[in-house]
mmCIF file of C-alpha atoms in Angstrom:
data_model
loop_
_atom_site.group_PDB
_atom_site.id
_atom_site.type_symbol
_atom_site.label_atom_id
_atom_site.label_comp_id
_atom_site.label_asym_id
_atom_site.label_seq_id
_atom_site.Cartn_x
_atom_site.Cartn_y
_atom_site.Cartn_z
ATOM 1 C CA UNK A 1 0.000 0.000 0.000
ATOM 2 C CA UNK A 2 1.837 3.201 -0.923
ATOM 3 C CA UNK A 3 2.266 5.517 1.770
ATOM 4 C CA UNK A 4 0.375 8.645 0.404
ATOM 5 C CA UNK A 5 -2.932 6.426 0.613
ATOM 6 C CA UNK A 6 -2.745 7.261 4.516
ATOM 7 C CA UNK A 7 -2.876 10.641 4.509
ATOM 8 C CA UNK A 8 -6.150 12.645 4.103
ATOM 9 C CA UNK A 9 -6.947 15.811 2.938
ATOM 10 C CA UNK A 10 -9.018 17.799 5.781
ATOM 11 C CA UNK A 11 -9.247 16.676 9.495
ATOM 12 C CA UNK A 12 -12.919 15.349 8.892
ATOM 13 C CA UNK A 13 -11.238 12.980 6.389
ATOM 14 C CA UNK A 14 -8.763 12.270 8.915
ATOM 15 C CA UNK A 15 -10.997 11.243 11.155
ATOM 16 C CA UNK A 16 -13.295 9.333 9.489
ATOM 17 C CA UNK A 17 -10.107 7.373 8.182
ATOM 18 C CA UNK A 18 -8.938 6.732 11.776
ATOM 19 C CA UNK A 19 -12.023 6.104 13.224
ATOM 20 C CA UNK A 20 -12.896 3.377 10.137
ATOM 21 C CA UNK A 21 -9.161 1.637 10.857
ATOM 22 C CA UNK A 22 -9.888 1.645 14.669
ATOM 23 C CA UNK A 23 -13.437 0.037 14.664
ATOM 24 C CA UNK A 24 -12.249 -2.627 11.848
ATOM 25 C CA UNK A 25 -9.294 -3.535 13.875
ATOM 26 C CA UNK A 26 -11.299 -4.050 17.142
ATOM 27 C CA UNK A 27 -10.189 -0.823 19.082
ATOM 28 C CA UNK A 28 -12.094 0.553 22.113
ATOM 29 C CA UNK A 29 -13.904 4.021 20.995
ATOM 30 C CA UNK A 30 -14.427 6.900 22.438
ATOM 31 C CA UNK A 31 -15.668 10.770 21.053
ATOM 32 C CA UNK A 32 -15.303 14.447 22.979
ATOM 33 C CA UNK A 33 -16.806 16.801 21.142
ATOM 34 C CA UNK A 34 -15.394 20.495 21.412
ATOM 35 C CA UNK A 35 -18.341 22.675 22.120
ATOM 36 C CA UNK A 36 -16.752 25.667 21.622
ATOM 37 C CA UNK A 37 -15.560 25.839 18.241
ATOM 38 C CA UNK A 38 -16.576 24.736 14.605
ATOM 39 C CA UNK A 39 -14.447 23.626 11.786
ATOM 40 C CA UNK A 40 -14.908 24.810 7.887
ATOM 41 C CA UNK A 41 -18.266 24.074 6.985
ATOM 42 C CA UNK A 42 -19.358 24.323 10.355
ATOM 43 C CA UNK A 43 -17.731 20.659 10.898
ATOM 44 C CA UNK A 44 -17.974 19.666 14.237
ATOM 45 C CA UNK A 45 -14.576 18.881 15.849
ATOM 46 C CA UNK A 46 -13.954 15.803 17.930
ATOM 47 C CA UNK A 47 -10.837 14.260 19.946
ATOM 48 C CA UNK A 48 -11.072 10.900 19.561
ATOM 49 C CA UNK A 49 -9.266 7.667 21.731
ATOM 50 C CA UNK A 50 -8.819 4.309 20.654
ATOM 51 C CA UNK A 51 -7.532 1.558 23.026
ATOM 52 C CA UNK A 52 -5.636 -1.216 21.598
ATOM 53 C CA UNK A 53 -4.824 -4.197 23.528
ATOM 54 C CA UNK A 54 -6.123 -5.562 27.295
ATOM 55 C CA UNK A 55 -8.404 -3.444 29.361
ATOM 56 C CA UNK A 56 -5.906 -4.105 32.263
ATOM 57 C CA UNK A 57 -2.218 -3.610 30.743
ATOM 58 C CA UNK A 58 -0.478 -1.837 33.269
ATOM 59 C CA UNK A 59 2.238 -0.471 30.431
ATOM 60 C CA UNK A 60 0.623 1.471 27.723
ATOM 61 C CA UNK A 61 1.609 3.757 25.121
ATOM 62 C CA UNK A 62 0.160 7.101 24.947
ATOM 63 C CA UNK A 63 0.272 8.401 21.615
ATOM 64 C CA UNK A 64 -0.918 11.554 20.229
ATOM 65 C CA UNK A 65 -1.307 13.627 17.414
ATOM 66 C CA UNK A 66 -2.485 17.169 16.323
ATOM 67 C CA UNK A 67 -0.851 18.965 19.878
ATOM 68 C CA UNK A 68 -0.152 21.816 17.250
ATOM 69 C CA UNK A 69 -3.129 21.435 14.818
ATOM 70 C CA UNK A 70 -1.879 21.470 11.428
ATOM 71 C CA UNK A 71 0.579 18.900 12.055
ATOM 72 C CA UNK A 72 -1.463 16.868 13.227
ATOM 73 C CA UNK A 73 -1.688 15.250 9.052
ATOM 74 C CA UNK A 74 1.682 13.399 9.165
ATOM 75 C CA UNK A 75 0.817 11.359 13.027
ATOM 76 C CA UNK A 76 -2.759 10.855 12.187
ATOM 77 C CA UNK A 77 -1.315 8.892 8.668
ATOM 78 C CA UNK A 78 1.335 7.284 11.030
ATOM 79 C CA UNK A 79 -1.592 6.019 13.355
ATOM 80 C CA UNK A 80 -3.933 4.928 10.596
ATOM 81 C CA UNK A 81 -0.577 3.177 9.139
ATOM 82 C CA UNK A 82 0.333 1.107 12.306
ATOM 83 C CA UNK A 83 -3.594 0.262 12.758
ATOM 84 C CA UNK A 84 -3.830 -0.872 9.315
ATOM 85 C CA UNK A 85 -0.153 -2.560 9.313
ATOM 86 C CA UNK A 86 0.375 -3.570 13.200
ATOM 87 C CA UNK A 87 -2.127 -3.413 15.266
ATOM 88 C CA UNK A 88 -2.775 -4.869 18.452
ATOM 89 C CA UNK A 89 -0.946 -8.297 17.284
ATOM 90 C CA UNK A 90 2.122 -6.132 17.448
ATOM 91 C CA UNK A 91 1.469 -5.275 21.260
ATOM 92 C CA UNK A 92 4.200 -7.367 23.397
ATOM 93 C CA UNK A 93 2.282 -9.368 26.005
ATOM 94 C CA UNK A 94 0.518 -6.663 28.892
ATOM 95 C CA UNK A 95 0.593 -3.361 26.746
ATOM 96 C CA UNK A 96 -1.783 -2.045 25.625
ATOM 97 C CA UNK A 97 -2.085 0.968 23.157
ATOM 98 C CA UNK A 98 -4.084 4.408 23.755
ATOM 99 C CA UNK A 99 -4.050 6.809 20.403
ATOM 100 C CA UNK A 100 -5.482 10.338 21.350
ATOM 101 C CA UNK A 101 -6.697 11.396 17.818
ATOM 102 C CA UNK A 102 -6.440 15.124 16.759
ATOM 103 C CA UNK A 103 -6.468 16.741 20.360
ATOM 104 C CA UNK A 104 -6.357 20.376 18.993
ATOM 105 C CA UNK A 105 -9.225 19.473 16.411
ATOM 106 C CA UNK A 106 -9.908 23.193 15.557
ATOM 107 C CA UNK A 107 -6.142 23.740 14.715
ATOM 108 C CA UNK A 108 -6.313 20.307 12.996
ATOM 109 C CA UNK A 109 -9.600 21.267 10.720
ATOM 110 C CA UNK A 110 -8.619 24.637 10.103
ATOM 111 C CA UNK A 111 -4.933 23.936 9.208
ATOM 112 C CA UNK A 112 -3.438 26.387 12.164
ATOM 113 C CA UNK A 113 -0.723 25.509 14.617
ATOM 114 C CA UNK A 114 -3.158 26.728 17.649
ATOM 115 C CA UNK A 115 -6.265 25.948 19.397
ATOM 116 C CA UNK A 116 -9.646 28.162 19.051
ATOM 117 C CA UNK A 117 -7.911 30.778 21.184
ATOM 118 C CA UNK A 118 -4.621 31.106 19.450
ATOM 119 C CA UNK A 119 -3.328 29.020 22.176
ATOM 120 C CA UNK A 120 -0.466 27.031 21.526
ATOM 121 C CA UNK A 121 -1.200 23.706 24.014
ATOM 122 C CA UNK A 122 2.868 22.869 24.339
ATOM 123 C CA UNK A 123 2.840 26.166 26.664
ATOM 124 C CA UNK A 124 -0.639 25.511 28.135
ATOM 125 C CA UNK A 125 -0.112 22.815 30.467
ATOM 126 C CA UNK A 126 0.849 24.501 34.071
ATOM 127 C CA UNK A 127 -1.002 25.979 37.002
ATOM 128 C CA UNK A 128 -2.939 29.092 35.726
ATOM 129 C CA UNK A 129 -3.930 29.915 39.706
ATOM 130 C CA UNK A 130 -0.031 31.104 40.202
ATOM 131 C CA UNK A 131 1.713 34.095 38.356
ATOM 132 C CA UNK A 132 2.089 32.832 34.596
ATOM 133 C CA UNK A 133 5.739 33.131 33.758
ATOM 134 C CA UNK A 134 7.525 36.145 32.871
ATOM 135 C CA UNK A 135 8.903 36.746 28.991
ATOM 136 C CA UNK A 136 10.239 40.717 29.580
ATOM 137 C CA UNK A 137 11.768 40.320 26.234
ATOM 138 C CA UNK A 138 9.017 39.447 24.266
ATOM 139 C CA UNK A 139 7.099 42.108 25.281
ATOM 140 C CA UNK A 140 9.248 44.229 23.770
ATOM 141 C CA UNK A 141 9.370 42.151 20.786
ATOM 142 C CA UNK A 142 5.602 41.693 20.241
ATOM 143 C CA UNK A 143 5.347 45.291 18.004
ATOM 144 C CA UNK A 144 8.494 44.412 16.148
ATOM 145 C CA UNK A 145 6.981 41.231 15.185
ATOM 146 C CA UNK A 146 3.253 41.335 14.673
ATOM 147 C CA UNK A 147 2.316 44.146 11.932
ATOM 148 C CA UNK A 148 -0.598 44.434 10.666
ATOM 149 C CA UNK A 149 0.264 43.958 7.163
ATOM 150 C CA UNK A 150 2.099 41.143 5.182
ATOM 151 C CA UNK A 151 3.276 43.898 2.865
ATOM 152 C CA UNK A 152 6.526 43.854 1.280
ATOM 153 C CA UNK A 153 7.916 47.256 3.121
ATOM 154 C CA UNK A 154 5.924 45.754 6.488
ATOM 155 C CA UNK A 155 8.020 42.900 6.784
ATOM 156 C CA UNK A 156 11.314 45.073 5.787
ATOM 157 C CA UNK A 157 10.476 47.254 8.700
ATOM 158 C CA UNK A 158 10.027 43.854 11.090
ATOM 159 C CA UNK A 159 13.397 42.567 9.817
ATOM 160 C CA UNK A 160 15.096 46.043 10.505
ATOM 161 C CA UNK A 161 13.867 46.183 13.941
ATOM 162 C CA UNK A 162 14.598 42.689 14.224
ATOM 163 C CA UNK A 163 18.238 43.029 13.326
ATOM 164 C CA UNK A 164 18.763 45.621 15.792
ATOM 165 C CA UNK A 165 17.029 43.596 18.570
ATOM 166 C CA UNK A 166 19.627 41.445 18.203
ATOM 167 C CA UNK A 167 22.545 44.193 18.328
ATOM 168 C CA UNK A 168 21.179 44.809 21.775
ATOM 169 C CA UNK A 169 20.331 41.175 23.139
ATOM 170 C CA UNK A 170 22.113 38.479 20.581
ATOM 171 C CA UNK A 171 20.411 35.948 18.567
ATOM 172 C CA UNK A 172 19.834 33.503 21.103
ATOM 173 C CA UNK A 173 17.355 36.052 22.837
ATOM 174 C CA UNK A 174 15.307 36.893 20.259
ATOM 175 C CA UNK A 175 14.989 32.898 19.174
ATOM 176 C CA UNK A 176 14.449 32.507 23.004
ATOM 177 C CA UNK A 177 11.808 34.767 23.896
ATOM 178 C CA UNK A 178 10.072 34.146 20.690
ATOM 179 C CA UNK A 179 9.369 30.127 21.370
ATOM 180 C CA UNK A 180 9.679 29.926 24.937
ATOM 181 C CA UNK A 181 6.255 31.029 25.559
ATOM 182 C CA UNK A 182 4.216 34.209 26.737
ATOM 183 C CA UNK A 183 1.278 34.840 28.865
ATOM 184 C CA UNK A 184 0.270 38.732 28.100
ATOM 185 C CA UNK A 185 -0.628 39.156 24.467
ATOM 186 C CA UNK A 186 -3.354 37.178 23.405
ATOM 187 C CA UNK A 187 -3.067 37.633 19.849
ATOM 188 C CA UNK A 188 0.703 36.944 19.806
ATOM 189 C CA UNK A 189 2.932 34.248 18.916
ATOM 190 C CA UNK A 190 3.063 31.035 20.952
ATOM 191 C CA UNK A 191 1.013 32.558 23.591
ATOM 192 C CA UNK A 192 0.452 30.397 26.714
ATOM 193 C CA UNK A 193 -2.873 31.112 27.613
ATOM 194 C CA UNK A 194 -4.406 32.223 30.777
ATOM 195 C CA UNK A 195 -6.530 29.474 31.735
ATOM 196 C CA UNK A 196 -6.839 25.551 30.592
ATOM 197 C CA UNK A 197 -7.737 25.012 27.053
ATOM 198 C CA UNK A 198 -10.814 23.077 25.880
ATOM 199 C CA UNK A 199 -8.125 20.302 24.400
ATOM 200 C CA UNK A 200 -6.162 20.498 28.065
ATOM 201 C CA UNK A 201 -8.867 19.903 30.265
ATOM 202 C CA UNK A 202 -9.834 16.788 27.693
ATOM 203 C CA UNK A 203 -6.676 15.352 27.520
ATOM 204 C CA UNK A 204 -6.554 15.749 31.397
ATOM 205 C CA UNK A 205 -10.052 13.791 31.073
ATOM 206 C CA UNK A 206 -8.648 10.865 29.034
ATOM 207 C CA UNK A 207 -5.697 9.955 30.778
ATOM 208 C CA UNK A 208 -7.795 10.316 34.471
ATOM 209 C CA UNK A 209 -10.547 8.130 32.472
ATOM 210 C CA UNK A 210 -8.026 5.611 30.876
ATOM 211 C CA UNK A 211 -4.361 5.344 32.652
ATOM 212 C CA UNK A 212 -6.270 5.255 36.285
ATOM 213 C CA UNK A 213 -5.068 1.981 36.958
ATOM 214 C CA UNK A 214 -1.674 2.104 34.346
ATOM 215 C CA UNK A 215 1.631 1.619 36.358
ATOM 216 C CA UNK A 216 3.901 2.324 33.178
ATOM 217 C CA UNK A 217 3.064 5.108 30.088
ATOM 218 C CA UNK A 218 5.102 5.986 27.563
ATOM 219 C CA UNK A 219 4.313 9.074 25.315
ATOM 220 C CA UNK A 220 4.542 9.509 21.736
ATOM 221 C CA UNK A 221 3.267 12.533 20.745
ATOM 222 C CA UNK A 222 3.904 13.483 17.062
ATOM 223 C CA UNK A 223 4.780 16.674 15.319
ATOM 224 C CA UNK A 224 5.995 18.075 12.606
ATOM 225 C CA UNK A 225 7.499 21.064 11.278
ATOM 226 C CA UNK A 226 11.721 21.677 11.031
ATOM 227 C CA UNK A 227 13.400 21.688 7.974
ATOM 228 C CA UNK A 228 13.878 18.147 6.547
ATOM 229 C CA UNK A 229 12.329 15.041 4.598
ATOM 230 C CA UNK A 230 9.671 13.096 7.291
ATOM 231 C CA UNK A 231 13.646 12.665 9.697
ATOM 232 C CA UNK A 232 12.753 11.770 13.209
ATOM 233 C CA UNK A 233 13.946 14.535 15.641
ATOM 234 C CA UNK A 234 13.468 13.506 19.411
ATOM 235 C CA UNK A 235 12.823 15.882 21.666
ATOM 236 C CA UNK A 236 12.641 14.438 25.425
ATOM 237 C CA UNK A 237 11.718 16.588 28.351
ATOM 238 C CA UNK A 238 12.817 14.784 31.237
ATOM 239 C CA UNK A 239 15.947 15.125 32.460
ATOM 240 C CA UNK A 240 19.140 13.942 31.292
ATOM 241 C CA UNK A 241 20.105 11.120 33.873
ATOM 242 C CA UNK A 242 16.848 10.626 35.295
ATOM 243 C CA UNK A 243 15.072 7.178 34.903
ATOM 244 C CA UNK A 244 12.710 8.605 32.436
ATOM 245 C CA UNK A 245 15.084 10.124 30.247
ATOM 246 C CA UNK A 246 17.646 6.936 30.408
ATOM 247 C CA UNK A 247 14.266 4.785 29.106
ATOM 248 C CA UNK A 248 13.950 6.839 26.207
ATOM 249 C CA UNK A 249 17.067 6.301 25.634
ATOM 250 C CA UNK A 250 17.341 2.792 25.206
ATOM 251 C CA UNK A 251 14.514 2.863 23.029
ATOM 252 C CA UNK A 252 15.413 5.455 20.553
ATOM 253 C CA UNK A 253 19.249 5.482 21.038
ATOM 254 C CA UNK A 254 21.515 8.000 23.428
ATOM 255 C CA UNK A 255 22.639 9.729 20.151
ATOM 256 C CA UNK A 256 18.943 10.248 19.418
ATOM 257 C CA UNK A 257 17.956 11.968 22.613
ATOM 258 C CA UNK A 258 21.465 13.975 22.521
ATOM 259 C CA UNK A 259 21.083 17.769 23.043
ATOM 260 C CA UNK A 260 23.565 17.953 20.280
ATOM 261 C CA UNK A 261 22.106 15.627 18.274
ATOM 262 C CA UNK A 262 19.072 17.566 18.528
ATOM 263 C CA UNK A 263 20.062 20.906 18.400
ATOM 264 C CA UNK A 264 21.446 20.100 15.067
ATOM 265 C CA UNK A 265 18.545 18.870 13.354
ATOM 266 C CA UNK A 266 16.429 21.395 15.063
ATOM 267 C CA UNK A 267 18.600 24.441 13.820
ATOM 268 C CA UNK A 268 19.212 25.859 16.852
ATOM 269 C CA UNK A 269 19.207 25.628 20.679
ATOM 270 C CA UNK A 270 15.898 24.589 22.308
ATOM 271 C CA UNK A 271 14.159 27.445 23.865
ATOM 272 C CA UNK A 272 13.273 27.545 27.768
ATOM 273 C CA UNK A 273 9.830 26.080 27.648
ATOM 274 C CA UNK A 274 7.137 26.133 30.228
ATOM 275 C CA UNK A 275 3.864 24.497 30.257
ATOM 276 C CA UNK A 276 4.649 21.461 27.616
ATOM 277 C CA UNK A 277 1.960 18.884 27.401
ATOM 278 C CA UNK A 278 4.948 16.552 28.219
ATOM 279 C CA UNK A 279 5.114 17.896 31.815
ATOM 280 C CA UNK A 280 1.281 18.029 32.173
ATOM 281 C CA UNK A 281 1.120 14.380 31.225
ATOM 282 C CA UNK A 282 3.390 13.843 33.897
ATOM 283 C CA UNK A 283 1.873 15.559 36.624
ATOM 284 C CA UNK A 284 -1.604 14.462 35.507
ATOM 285 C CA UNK A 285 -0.080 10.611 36.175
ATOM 286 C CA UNK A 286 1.310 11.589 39.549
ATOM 287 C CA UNK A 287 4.381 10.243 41.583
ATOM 288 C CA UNK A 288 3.356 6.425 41.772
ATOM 289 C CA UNK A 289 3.429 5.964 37.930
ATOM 290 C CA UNK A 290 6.521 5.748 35.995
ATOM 291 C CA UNK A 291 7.040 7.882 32.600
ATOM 292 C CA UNK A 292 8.876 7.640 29.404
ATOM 293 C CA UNK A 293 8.746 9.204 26.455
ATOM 294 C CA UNK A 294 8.889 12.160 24.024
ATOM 295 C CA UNK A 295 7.348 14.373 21.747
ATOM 296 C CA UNK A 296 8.663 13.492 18.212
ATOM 297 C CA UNK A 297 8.912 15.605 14.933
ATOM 298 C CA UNK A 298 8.412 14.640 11.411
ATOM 299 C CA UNK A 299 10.704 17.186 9.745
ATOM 300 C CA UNK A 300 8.738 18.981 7.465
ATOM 301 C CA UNK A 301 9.501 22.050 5.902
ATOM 302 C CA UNK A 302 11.793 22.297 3.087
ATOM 303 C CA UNK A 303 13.397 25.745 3.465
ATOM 304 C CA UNK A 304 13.967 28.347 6.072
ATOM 305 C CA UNK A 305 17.186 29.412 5.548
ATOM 306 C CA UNK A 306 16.776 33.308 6.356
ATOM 307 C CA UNK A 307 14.734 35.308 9.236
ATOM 308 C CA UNK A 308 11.837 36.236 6.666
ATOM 309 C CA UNK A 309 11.246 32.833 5.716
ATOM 310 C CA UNK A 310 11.355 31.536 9.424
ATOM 311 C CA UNK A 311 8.672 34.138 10.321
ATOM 312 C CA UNK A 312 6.570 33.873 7.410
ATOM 313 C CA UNK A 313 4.464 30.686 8.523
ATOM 314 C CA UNK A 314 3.718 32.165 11.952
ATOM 315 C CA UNK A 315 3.048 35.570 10.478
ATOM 316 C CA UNK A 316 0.319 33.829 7.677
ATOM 317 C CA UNK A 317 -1.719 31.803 11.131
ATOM 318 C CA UNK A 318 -1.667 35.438 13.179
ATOM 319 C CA UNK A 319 -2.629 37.713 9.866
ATOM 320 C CA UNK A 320 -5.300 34.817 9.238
ATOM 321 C CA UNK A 321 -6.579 35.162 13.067
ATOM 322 C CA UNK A 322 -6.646 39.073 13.512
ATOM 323 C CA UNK A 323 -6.345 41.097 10.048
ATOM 324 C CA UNK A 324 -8.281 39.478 7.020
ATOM 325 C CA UNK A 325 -9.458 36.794 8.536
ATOM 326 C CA UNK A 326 -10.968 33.280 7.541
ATOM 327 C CA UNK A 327 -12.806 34.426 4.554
ATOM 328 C CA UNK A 328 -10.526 37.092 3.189
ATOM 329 C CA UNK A 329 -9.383 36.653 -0.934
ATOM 330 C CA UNK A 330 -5.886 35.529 0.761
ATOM 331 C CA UNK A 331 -7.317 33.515 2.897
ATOM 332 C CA UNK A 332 -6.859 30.036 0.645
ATOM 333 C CA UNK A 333 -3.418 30.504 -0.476
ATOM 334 C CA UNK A 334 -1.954 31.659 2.921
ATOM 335 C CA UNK A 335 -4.177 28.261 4.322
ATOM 336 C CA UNK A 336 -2.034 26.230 1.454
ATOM 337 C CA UNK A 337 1.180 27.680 2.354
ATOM 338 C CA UNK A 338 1.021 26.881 6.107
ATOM 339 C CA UNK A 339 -0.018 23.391 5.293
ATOM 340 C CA UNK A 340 2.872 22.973 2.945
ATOM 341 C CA UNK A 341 5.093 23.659 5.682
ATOM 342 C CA UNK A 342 3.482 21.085 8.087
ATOM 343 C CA UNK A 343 2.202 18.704 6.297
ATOM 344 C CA UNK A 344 3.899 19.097 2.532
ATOM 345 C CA UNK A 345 1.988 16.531 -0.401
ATOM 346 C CA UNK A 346 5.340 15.881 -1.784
ATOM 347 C CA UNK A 347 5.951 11.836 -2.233
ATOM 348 C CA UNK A 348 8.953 11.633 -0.502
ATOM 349 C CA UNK A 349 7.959 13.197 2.942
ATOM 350 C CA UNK A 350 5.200 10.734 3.163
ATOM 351 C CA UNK A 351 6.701 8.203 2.478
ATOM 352 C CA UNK A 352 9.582 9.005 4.943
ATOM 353 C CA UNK A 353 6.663 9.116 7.491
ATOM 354 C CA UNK A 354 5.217 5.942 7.278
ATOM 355 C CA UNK A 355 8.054 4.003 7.012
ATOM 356 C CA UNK A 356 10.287 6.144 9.865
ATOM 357 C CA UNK A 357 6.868 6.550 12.154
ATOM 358 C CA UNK A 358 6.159 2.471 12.116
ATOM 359 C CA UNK A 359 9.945 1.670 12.734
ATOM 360 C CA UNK A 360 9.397 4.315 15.841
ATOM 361 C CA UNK A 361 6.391 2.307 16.662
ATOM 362 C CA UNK A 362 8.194 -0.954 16.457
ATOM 363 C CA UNK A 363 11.395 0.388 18.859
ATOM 364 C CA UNK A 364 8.662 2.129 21.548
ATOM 365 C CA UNK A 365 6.799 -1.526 21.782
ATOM 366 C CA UNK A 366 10.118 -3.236 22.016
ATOM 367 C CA UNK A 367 11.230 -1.128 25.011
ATOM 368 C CA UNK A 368 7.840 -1.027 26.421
ATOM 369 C CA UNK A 369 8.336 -4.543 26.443
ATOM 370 C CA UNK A 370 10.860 -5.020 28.095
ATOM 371 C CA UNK A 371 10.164 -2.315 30.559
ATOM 372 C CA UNK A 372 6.963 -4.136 31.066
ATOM 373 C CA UNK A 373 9.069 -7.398 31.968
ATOM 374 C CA UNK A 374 11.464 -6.041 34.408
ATOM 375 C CA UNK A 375 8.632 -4.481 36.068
ATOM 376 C CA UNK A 376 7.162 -7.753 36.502
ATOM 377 C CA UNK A 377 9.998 -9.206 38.032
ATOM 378 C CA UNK A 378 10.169 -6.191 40.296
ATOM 379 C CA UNK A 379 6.739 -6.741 41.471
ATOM 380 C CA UNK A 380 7.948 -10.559 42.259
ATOM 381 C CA UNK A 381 10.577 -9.816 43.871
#
């Protein structure tokens, strides 16, 4: 089966795709409508689970796609793939599999990196009662980068200003307080929200509902998005040394999970994050359950070699949000170009995805495994 025939054009194709694979191959169902939010069309939007395996596995693997909206196209082919391909006979003996279907389904439907708020959920997950964290920098960074037009001198101006940002602070600090995350401007970039998100308090729903009883969870959650052809970047938040990140390790490789390794492939240093759905998994599962895992990016775009280029995706989602809007004459084409950059048609990148997404599958189940094993013998002993 070639590997474009798992990919869909539109989340409601996406999901009836899923959903169709699922229900054939046996899988445990269940819908959560967004109430809050329509798709084009006025499409209702769902997150949808499917449980793979036996009710009581105490290992499972969490997977998820569409965190980020738009690219939520390349792990929703991976899933239907590994359904279609795998399935539960490829679960080692007491795991079981969870697959959290498009959990940002208006980002997902309407081809946008955030949720119905212009939320982005990787910045999302902490405790909204306490002072949000501070981002002093982008503050002072949020006129530079947010005009109001897409116009050639408009974006001139913002690389000007830009440029001598960086005089002042270095390059590191304008990449840093760019993606790290900010709580103030609402209709900024990668802003944090001030409260939990539809898709947050769902997810927090599904894994109370589901991994109750689960001793052992590892986490796929798939992305997409750096510059490449469907490569696997890595991108583990626990810390180095600590059991968690040690697991991921021998399931993906120490070079893999290398902060070299992935600073590399990523283009640059990560950014100081706060509020990753990562962490909020792991709180959400409490101290008595053990955690691997990591969220993992099919590289994506194909070029963004210079500062216009880099900003020119986020630029399209906020002009789309809070200038022209949905409907405007743009509208379609700046839709297309985002999508290329997330979820590109060409051959190649899907291909790379199904073939490097089931191999990822394959190495998770192995460790999970084995992890599932030792913990066994643990218990035993």
């Amino acid at each position: 089966m070639k590997a474009s025939s798992y990919f869909s054009e539109t989340y409601a194709e996406a999901r009836r795709r899923f959903l169709a694979a699922a229900g054939a191959a046996g899988a445990r169902l269940e819908a959560y409508e967004n109430p809050h939010a329509r798709g084009p069309g006025d499409t209702r939007l769902f997150t949808d689970t499917a449980w793979f395996g036996p009710a009581s596995a105490e290992t499972v693997l969490l997977n998820i796609c569409g965190t980020h909206g738009a690219e939520g196209y390349g792990g929703s082919a991976a899933m239907t793939a590994w359904i279609e391909q795998a399935g539960a006979a490829a679960l080692p003996d007491g795991v079981a599999m969870l697959m959290v279907h498009a959990v940002n389904p208006f980002g997902f439907a309407w081809g946008l990196r955030g949720t119905e708020n212009n939320v982005d959920l990787n910045r999302n997950f902490l405790d909204h009662s306490k002072p949000h964290p501070e981002n002093p920098l982008y503050d002072e960074l949020h006129k530079i980068l947010c005009p109001n037009s897409l116009a050639e001198d408009a974006v001139q101006k913002m690389l000007t200003d830009g440029a001598r940002f960086v005089e002042r602070h270095g390059q590191w600090a304008l990449e840093d307080a760019i993606s790290r995350g900010q709580y103030t401007h609402p209709d900024g970039y990668h802003f944090g929200g001030t409260a939990p998100e539809w898709s947050n308090l769902t997810l927090r729903e599904i894994v109370a509902r589901e991994l109750s009883h689960v001793h052992r969870v590892g986490l796929i959650d798939w992305h997409s998005g750096p510059v490449g052809d469907g490569e696997l970047i890595y991108l583990c938040y626990s810390q180095p040394g600590t059991p968690g990140f040690m697991r991921a390790a021998q399931w993906w490789g120490k070079e893999a999970l290398d902060p070299k390794t992935v600073d590399a492939m990523w283009g640059s240093k990560r950014p100081t994050r706060r509020g990753t759905m990562f962490w909020g998994i792991e709180e959400m599962l409490g101290s008595g359950k053990q955690f691997s895992g990591a969220v993992i990016e099919f590289r994506s775009a194909q070029t963004k070699n210079n500062a216009a280029k880099a900003m020119r995706v986020p630029m399209l989602e906020r002009w789309l949000r809070f200038i022209g809007g949905f409907d405007a004459p743009e509208a379609a084409r700046y839709f297309e170009e985002i999508r290329d950059d997330y979820a590109p048609r060409r051959e190649s990148w899907r291909e790379n995805v199904i073939a490097n997404g089931l191999a990822c599958y394959e190495q998770t189940l192995q460790g999970l495994g084995r992890w599932t094993r030792e913990g066994g013998l643990k218990a035993a002993d």
